[in-house]
Short mmCIF file of C-alpha atoms in Angstrom, two decimals:
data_model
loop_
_atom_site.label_atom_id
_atom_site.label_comp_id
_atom_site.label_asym_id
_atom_site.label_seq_id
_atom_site.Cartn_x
_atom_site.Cartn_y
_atom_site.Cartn_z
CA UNK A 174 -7.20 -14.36 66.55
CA UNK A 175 -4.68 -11.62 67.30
CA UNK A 176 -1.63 -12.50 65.59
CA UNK A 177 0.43 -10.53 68.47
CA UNK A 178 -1.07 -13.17 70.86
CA UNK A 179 0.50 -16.58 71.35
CA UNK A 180 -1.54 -19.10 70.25
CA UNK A 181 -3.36 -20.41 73.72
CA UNK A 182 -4.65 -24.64 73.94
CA UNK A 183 -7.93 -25.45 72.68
CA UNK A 184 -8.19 -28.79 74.33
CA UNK A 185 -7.14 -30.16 77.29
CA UNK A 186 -4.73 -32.62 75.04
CA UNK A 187 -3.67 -30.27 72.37
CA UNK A 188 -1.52 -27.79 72.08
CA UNK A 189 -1.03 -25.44 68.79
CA UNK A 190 2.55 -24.26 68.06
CA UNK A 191 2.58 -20.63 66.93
CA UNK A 192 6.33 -19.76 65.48
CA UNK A 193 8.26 -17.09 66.91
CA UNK A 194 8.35 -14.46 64.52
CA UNK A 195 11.88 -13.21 63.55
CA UNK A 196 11.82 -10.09 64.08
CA UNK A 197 10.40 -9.62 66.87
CA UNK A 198 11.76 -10.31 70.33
CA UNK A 199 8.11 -9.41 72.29
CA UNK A 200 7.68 -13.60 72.64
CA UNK A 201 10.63 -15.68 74.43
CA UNK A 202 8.45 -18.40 75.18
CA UNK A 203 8.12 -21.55 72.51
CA UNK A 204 4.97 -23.90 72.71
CA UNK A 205 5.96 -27.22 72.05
CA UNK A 206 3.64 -30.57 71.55
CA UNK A 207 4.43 -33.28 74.32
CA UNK A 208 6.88 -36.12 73.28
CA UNK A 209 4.49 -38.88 71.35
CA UNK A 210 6.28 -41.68 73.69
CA UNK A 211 4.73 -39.85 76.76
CA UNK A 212 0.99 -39.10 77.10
CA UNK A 213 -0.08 -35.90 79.18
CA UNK A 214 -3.44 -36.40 81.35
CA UNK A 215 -4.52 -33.72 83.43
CA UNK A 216 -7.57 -33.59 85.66
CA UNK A 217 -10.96 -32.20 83.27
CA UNK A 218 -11.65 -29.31 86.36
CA UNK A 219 -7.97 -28.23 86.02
CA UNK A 220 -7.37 -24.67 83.72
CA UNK A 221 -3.36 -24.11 83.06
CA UNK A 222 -2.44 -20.49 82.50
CA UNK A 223 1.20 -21.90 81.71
CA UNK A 224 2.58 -21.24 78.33
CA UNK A 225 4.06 -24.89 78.25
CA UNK A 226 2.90 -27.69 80.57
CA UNK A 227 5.06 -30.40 81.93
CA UNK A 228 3.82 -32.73 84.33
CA UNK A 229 5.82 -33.47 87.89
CA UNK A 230 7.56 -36.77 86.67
CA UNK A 231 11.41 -36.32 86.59
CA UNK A 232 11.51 -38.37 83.06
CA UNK A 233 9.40 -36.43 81.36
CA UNK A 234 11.01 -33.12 82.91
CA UNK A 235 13.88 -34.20 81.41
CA UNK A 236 12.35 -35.56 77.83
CA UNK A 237 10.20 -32.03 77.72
CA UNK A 238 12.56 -29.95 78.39
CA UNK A 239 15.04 -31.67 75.37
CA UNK A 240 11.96 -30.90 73.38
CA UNK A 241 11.45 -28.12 73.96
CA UNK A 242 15.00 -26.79 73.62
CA UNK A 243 15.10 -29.15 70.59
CA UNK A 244 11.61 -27.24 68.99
CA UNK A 245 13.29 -23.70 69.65
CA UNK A 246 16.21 -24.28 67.89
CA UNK A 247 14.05 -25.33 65.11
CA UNK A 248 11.95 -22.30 65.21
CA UNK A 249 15.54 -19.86 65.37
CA UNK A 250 17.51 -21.49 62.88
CA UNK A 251 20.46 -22.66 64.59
CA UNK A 252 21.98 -26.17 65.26
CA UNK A 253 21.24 -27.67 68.93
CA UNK A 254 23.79 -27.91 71.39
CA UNK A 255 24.53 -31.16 72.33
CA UNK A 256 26.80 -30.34 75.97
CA UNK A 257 23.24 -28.05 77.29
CA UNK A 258 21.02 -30.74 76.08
CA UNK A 259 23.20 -33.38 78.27
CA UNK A 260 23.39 -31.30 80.99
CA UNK A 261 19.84 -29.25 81.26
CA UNK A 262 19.77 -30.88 84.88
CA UNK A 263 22.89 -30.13 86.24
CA UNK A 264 22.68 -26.83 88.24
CA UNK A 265 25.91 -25.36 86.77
CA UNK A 266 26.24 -24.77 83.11
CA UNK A 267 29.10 -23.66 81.41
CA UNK A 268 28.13 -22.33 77.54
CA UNK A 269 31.63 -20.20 76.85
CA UNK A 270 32.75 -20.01 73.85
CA UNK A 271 30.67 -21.71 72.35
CA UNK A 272 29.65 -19.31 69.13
CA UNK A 273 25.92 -19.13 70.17
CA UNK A 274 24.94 -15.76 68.43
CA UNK A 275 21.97 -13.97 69.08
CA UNK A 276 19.44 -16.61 67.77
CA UNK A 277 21.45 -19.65 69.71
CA UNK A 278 21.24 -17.29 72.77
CA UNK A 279 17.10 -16.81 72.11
CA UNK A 280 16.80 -20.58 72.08
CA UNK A 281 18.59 -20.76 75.47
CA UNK A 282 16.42 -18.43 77.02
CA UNK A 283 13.86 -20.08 75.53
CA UNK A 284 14.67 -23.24 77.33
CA UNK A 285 15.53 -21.75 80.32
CA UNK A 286 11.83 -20.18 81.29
CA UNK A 287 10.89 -23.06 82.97
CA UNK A 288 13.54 -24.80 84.01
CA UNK A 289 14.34 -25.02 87.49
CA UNK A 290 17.50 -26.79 87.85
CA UNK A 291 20.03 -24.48 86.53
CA UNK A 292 21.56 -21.57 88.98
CA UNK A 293 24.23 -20.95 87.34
CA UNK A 294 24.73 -20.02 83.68
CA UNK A 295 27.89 -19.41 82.03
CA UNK A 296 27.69 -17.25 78.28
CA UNK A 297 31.10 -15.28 78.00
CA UNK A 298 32.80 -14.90 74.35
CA UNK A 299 29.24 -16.00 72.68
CA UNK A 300 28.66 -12.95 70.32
CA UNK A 301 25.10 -12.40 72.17
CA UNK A 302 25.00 -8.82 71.71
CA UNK A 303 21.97 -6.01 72.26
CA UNK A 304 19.16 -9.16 70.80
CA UNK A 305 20.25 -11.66 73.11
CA UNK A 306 21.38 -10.35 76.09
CA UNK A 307 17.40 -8.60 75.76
CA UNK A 308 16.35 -12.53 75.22
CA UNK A 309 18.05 -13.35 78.81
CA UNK A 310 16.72 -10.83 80.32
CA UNK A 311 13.29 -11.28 79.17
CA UNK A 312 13.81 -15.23 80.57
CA UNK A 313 14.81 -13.54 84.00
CA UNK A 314 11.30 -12.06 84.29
CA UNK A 315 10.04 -15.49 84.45
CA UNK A 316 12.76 -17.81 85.68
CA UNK A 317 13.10 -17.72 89.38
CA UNK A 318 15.85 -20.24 90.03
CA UNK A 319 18.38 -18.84 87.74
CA UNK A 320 21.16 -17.21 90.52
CA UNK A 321 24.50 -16.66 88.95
CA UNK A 322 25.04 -15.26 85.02
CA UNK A 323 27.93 -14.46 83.22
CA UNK A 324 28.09 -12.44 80.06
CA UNK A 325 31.18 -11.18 79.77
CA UNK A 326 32.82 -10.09 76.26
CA UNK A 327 29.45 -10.18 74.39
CA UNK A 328 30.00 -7.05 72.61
CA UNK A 329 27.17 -5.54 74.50
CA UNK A 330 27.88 -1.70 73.75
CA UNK A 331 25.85 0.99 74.97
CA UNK A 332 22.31 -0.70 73.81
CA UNK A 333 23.25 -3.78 75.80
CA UNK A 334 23.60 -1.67 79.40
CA UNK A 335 20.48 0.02 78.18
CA UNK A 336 19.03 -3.59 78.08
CA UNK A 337 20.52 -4.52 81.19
CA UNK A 338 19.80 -1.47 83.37
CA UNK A 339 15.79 -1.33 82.26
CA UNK A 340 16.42 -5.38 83.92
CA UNK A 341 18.14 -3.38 86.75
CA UNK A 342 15.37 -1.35 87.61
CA UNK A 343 12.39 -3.72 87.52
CA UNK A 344 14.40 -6.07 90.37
CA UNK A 345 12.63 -8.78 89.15
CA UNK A 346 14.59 -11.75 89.32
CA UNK A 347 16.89 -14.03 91.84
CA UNK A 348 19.82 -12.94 90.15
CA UNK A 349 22.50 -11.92 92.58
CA UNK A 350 25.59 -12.04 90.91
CA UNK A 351 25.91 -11.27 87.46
CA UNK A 352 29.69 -10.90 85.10
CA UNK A 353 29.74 -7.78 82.76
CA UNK A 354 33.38 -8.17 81.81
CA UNK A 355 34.77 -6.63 78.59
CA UNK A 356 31.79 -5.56 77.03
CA UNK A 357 32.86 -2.01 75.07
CA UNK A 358 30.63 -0.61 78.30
CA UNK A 359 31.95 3.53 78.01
CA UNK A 360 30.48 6.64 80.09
CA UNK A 361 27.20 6.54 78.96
CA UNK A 362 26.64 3.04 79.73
CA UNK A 363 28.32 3.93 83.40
CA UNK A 364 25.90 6.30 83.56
CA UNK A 365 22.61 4.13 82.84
CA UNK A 366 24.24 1.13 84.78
CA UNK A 367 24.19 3.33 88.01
CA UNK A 368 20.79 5.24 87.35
CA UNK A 369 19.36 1.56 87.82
CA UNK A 370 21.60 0.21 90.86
CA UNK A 371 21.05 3.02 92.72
CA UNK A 372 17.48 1.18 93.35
CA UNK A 373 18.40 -2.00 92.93
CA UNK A 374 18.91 -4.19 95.78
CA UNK A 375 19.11 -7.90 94.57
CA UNK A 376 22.36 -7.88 92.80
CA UNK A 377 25.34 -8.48 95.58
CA UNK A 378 28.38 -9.40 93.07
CA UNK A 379 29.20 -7.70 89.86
CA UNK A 380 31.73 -7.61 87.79
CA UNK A 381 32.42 -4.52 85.27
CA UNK A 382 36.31 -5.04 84.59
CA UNK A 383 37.79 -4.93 81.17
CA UNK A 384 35.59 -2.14 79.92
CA UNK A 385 36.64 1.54 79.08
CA UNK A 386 35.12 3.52 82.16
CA UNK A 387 37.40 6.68 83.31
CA UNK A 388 36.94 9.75 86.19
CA UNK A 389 33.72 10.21 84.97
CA UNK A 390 31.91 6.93 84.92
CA UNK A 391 34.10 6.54 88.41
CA UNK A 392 32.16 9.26 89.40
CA UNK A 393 28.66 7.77 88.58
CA UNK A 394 29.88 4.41 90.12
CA UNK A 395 30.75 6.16 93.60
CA UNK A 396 27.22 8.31 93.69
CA UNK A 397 25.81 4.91 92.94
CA UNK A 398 27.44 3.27 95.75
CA UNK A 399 26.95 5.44 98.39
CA UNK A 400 23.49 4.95 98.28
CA UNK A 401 23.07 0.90 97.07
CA UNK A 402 21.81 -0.81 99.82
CA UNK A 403 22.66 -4.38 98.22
CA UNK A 404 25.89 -4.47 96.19
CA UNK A 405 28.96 -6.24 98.15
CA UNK A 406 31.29 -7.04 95.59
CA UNK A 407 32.03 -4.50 92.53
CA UNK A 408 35.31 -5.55 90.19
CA UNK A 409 36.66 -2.06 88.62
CA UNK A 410 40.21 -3.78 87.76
CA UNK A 411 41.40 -2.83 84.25
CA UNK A 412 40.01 0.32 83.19
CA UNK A 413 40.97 3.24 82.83
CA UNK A 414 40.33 5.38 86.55
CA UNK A 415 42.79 8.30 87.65
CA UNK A 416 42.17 10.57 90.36
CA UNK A 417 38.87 11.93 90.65
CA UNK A 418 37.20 8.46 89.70
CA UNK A 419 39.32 6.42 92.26
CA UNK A 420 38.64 8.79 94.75
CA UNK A 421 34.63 8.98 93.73
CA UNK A 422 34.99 5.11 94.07
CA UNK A 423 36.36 4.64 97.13
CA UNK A 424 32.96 5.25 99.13
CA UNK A 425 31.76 1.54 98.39
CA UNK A 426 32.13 -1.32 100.27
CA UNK A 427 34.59 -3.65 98.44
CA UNK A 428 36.39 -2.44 95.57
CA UNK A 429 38.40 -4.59 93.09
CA UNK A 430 40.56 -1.12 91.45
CA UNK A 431 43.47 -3.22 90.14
CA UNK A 432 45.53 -2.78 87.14
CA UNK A 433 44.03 1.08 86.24
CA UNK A 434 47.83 2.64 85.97
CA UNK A 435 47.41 5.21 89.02
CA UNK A 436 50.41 5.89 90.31
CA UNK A 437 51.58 7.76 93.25
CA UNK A 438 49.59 10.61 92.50
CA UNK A 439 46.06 8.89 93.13
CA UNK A 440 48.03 6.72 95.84
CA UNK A 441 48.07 10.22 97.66
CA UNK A 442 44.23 10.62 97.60
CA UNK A 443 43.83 6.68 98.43
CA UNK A 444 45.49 8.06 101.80
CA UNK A 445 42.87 10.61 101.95
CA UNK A 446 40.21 8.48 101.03
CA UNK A 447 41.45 5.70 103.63
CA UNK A 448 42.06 8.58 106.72
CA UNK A 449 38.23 9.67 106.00
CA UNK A 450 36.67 6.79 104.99
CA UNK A 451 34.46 4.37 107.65
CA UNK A 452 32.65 1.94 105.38
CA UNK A 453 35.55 0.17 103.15
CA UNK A 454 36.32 -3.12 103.70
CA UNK A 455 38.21 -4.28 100.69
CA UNK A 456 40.48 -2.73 98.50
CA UNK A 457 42.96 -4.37 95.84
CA UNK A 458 45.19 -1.85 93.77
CA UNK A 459 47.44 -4.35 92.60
CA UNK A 460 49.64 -3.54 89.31
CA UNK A 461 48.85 0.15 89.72
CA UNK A 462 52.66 1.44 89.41
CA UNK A 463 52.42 2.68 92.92
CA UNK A 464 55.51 2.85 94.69
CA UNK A 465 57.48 3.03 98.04
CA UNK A 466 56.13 6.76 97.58
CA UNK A 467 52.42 5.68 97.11
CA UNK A 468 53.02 3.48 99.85
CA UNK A 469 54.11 5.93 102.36
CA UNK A 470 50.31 8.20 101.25
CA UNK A 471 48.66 5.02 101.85
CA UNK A 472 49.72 4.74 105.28
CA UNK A 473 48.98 7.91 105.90
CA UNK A 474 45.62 6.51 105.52
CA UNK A 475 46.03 3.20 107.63
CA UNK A 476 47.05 5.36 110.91
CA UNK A 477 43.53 6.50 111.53
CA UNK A 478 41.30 3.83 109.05
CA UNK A 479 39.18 1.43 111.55
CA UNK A 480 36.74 -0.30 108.81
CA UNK A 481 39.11 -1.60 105.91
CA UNK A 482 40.19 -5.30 106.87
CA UNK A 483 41.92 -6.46 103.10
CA UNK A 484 44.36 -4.36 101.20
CA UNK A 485 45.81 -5.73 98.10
CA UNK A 486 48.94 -4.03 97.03
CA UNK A 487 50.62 -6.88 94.83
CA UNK A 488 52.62 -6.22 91.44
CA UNK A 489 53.30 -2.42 92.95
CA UNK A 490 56.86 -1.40 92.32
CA UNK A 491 57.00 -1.02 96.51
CA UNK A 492 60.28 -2.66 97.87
CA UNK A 493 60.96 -3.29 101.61
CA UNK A 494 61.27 0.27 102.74
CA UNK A 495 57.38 0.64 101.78
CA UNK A 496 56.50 -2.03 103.28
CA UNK A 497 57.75 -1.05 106.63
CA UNK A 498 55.94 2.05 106.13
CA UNK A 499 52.78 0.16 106.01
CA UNK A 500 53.10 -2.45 108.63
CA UNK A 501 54.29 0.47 111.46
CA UNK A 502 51.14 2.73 110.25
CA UNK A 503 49.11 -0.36 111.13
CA UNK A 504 51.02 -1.20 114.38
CA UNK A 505 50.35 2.64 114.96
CA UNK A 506 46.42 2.24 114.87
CA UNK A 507 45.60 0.42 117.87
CA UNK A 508 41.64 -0.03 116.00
CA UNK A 509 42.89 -0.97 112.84
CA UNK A 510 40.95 -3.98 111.79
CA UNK A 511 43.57 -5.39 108.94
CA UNK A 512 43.17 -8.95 108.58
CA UNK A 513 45.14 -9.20 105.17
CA UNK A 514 48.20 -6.95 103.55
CA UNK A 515 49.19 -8.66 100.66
CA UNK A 516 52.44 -7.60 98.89
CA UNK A 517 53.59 -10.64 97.48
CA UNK A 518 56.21 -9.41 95.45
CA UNK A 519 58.14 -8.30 97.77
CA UNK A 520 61.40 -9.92 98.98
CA UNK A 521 61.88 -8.92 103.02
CA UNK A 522 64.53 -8.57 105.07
CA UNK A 523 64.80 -10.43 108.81
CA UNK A 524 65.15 -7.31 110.39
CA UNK A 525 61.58 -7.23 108.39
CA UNK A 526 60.02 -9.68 110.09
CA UNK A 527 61.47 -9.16 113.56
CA UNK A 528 59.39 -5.67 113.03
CA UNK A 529 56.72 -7.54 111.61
CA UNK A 530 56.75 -9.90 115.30
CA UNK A 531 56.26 -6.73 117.29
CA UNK A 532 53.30 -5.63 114.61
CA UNK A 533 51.50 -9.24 114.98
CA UNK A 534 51.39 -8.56 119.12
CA UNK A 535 49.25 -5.58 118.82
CA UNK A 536 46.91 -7.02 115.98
CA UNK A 537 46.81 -10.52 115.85
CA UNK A 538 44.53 -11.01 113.45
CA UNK A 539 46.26 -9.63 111.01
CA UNK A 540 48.25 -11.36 107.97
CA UNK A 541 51.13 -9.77 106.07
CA UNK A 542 52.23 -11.91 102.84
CA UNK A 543 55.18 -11.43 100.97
CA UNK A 544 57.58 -13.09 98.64
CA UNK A 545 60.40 -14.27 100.72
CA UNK A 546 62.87 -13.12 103.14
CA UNK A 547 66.65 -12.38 101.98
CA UNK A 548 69.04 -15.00 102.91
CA UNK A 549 67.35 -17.23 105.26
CA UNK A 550 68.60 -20.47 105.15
CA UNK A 551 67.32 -23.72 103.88
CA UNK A 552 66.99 -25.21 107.33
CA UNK A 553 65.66 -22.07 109.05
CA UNK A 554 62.91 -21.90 106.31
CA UNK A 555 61.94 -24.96 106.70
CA UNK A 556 61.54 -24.27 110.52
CA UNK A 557 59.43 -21.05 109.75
CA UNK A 558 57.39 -23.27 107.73
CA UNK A 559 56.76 -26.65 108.50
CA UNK A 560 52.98 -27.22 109.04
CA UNK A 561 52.37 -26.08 112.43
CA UNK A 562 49.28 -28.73 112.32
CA UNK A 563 50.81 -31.60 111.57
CA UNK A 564 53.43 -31.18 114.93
CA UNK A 565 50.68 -31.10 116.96
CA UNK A 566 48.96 -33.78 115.84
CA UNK A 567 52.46 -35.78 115.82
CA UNK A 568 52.10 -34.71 119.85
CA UNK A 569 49.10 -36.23 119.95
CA UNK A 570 49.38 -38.90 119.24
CA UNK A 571 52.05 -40.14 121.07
CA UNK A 572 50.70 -39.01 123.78
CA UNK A 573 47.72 -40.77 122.78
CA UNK A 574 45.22 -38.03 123.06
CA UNK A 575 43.20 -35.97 120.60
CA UNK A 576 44.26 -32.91 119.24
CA UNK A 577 41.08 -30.94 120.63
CA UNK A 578 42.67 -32.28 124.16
CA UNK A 579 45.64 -31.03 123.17
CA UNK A 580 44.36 -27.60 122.86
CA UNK A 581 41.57 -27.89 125.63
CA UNK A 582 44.91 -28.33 128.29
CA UNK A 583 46.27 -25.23 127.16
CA UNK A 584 42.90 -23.73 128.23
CA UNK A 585 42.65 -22.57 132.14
CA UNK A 586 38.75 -22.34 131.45
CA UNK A 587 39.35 -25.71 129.98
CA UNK A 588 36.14 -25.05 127.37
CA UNK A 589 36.23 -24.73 123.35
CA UNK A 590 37.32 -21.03 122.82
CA UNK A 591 39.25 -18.99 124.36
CA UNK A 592 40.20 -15.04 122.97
CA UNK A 593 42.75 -15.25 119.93
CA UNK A 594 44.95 -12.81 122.39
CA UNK A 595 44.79 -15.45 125.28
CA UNK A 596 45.36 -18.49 122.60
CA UNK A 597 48.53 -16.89 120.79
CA UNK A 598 49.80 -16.09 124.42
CA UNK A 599 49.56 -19.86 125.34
CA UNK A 600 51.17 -21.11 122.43
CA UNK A 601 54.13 -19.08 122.23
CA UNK A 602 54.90 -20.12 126.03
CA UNK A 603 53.49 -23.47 126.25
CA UNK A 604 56.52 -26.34 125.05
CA UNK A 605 55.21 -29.30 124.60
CA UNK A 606 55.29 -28.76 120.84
CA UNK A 607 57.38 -25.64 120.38
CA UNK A 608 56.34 -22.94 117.28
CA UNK A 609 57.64 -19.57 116.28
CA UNK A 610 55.20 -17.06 115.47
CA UNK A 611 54.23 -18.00 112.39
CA UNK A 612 53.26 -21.33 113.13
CA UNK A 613 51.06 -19.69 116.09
CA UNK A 614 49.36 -17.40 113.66
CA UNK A 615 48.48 -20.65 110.68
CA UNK A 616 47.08 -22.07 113.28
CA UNK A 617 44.58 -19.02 114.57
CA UNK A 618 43.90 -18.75 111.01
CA UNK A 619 42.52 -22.27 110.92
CA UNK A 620 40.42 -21.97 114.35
CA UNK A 621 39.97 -18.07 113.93
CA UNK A 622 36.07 -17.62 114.27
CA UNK A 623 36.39 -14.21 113.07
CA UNK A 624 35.05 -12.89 116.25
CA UNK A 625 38.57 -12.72 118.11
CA UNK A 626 37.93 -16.07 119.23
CA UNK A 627 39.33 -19.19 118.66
CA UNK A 628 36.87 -22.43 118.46
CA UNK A 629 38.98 -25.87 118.89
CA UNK A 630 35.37 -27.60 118.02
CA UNK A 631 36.49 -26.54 113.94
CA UNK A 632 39.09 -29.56 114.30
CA UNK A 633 36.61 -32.25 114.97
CA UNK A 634 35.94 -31.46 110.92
CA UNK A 635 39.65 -30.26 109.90
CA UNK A 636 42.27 -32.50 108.52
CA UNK A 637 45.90 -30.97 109.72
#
């Protein structure tokens, strides 16, 4: 027999076990015999091409897959852990930090082939590096029901993306959203990374923070994204972009850039970018050091942009003047589709948000959030913030209707939606329950179908 060949079943009721040899990494499968307590029968016509054959009974799934995770630890060396052996039929499995190694890893992946209950595997901080993240992958080629992996800080280096990217390119598996995190990944890695996602369709969410990419592997990342046809959600946040790799990056779709020490100098081509650029959604450069400076560049941008709807501008040295600057450039841009401007650091001014009332009439959908505004008073805040909900459903029930009737008599159409311009009309004028503005605009955000229409049917599941 070929000793590069597993070992295959001579008999329909035994199975040989053929050790995995050490070094190599060509087999990730492990033959195992069948518990003794459970007898296998099989019909005498059948032929199994399966490496490992389990029958359809949900006690002996569980007892042969404990075996045969149980059986591969034996064959790697490595001690058994007990939390994936209790929970090999849960569908989320959380292995961090749990000192796994390469080998521990290979007996994982060796469990995981056929195992279709997990979908989402956890493996951050495990020391996997280049032999077991090529174990995982090899496991990917044959597990279908594996969804959701995370790898981070695996000290992955550049053999690991090479690893990963080869897995990239064959688009073989259901995995859609995979965690990358701190994993010593450099230029050349950016560079083999984006050679394979350029092709790559299957992967929607990945995460790449915490590694040492600069301009240049920002400049392989935007080439790569102007042309992926699959990737949604990419998180850049704490590396090491400047100028000409923001500006390369800003051609995806949503872009996590925070925490990359910019300044107001790549704030100015963020402007650009924004004024030019039709297919950005999402953008977060928080705890860039951009300032009321930046700001003003940015918004520069937002007076023309009609596709970005979230911009994240948190733990930014902007103070109130900036933020003026930002919410006028978007009252300015009668198709801006801003849904969300956070700068929650910073402390507002009434004269703010009597600015910020005029902004909300033009483009109700949007929402501004900030820290707090200078010295409101304890009884005014608690009128700007009292659960808008819970009043009306106070109404309501003294009146002893529903609170879909409530809203349904505020309708002149009398039906379940109505535009979100029509409903925050209505509200504001309407005085059976009287709210400010902000009130009005919690309670869009709870019936807001994202359509610019309101749907009261949401509250017949919503608790107030």
């Amino acid at each position: 027999m070929d000793n590069d060949k597993p070992l295959q079943p001579e008999t329909e009721d035994e199975i040989e076990i053929e050790p995995v040899r050490q070094s190599s990494d060509k087999m990730l499968y492990c033959e195992a015999e069948p518990p003794p307590t459970v007898e296998k029968v099989k019909p005498a016509q059948e032929n199994s091409e399966t490496d490992l054959e389990i029958e359809d009974d949900d006690k002996f799934f569980t007892t042969g897959q404990k075996e045969l995770y149980l059986e591969a630890c034996k064959l790697m060396g490595v001690v058994p852990v007990s939390y994936f052996i209790r929970n090999m039929e849960e569908s989320y499995v959380n292995l961090n930090h749990h000192g796994l190694g390469p080998r521990g890893t290979k007996a994982i992946a060796i469990a995981l082939v056929s195992n279709p209950a997990i979908t989402k595997l956890e493996l951050e901080d495990n020391c996997i590096m280049e032999e077991g993240v090529l174990s995982l992958v090899e496991m990917l080629q044959e597990n279908y029901y594996l969804q959701e992996m995370n790898i981070s800080n695996n000290h992955l280096g550049l053999e690991g993306a090479r690893i990963i990217s080869d897995f990239f390119e064959r688009n073989s598996s259901s995995i859609w959203s995979l965690e990358l995190s701190g994993n010593d990944f450099k230029e050349d890695s950016a560079a083999l990374l984006c050679q394979a996602l350029s092709t790559n369709y299957r992967i929607k969410k990945l995460d790449l923070s915490h590694n040492q990419f600069s301009d240049v592997g920002g400049e392989h990342l935007g080439q790569m994204l102007a042309i992926n046809v699959g990737l949604t959600s990419l998180d850049l946040s704490w590396n090491n972009f400047h100028t000409r790799g923001a500006v390369a990056l800003c051609n995806g779709l949503r872009l996590d850039l925070s925490m990359n020490g910019f300044g107001n100098e790549v704030a100015l081509a963020l402007g650009e970018v924004l004024r030019l650029n039709s297919c950005l959604v999402y953008l977060d450069i928080g705890g860039n050091d951009i300032g009321n400076e930046g700001a003003s560049k940015i918004s520069k941008g937002l007076e023309s942009n009609e596709s970005l709807r979230v911009l994240k501008l948190f733990l930014n040295p902007i103070n109130m003047d900036g933020a003026i600057l930002l919410i006028l450039a978007i009252k300015r841009n009668p198709k801006s589709r801003m849904e969300e401007l956070d700068i929650s650091n910073v402390l507002v001014s009434e004269q703010f948000m009597k600015t910020l009332d005029g902004v909300y009439a033009i483009h109700p959908q949007l929402d501004v959030v900030f820290k707090a505004v200078q010295g409101l008073s304890p009884k005014k805040t608690i009128f700007l913030l009292t659960n808008p909900m819970k009043l009306i459903q106070s109404y309501a029930d003294q009146h002893k209707i529903t609170i879909v009737d409530f809203f349904k008599s505020l309708n002149p159409t009398g039906t379940m939606k109505m535009s979100v311009d029509e409903f925050q009309k209505v509200m504001i004028e309407q005085n059976k329950v009287p709210l400010n503005q902000y009130q009005v605009r919690e309670v869009i955000k709870k019936l807001d179908e994202k359509t610019g229409m309101v749907n009261f049917s949401f509250l017949n599941t919503m608790k107030p």
